[in-house]
Tab-separated table of C-alpha atoms in Angstrom:
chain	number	residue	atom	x	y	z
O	1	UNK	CA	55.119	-241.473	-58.761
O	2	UNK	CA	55.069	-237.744	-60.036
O	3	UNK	CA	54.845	-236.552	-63.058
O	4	UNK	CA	58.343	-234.845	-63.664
O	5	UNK	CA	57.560	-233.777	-67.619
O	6	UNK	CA	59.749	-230.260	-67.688
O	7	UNK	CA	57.197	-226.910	-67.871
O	8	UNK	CA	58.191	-224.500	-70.274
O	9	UNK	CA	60.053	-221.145	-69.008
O	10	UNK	CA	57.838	-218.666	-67.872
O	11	UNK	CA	58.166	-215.573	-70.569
O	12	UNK	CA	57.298	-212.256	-69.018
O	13	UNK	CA	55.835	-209.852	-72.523
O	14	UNK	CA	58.879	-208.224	-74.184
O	15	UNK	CA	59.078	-204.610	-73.451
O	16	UNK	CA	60.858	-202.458	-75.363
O	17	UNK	CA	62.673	-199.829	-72.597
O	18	UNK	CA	65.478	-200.032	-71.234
O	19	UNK	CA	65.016	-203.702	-68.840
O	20	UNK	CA	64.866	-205.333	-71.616
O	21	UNK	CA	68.648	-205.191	-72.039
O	22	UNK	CA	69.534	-206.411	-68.222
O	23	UNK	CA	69.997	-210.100	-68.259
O	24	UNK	CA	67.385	-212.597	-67.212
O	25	UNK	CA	67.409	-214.398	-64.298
O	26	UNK	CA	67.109	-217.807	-64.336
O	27	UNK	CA	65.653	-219.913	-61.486
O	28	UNK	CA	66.778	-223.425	-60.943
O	29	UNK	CA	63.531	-225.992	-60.361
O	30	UNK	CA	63.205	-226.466	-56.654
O	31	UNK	CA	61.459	-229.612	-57.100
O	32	UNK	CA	64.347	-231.446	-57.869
O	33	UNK	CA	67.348	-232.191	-55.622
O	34	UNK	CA	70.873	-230.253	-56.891
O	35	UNK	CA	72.814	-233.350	-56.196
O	36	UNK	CA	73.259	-236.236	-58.599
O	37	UNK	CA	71.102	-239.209	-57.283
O	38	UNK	CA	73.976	-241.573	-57.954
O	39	UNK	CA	75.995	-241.419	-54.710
O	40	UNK	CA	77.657	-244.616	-54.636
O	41	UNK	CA	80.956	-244.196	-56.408
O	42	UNK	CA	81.896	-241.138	-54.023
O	43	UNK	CA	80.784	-243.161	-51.306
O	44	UNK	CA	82.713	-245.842	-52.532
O	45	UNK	CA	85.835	-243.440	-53.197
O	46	UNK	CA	85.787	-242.229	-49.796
O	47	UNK	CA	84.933	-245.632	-48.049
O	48	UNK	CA	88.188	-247.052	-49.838
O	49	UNK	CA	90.469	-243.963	-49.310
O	50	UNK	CA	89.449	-244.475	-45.611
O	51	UNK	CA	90.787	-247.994	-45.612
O	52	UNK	CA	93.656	-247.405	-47.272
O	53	UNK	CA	94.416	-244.562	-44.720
O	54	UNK	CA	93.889	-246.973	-41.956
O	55	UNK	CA	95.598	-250.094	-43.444
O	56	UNK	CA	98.767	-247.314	-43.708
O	57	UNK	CA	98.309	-246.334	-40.148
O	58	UNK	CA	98.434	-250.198	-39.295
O	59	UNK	CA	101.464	-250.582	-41.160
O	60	UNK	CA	103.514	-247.508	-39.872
O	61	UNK	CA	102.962	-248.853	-36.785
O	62	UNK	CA	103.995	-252.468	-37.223
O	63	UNK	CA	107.218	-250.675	-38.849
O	64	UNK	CA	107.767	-248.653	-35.583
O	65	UNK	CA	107.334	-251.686	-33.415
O	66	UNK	CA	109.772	-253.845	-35.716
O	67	UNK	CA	112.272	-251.133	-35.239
O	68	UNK	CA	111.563	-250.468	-31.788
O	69	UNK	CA	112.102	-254.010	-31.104
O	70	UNK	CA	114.796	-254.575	-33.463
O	71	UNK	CA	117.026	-251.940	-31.155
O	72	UNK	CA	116.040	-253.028	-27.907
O	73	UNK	CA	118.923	-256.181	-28.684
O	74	UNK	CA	122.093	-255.577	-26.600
O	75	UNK	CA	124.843	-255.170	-28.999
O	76	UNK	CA	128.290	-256.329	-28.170
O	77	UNK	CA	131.949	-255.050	-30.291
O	78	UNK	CA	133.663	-258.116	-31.479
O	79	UNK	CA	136.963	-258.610	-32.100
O	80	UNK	CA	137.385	-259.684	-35.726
């Protein structure tokens, strides 16, 4: 493994015209990724919204196929 002990901010001498007013820029540390290392509950959010989109899918169907099928019965008026 690497050594990943933080290195102090590099600190340019202090001038005293007029750049020493603008802001600093500060530079992230390339070294280390810009994502959080613990993926897994996004992963897991987007694995279950996926099956929950599909189980609806499923169902919508089944629900147009039990109405499809409900209608396709002949109907006849009776006389009450």
């Amino acid at each position: 493994m690497t050594d990943r002990t933080p290195r102090p901010p590099r600190r340019s001498a202090e001038r005293n015209d007029a750049t020493s007013d603008a802001p600093r820029v500060v530079r992230r540390d390339r070294t280390r990724p810009s994502t959080p290392k613990k993926r897994w509950p996004r992963r897991l959010l987007i694995g279950s919204v996926a099956v929950a989109a599909a189980v609806a899918l499923v169902a919508a169907a089944g629900a147009a196929w039990g109405v499809w099928s409900i209608n396709r019965v002949g109907r006849e008026d009776l006389k009450l």
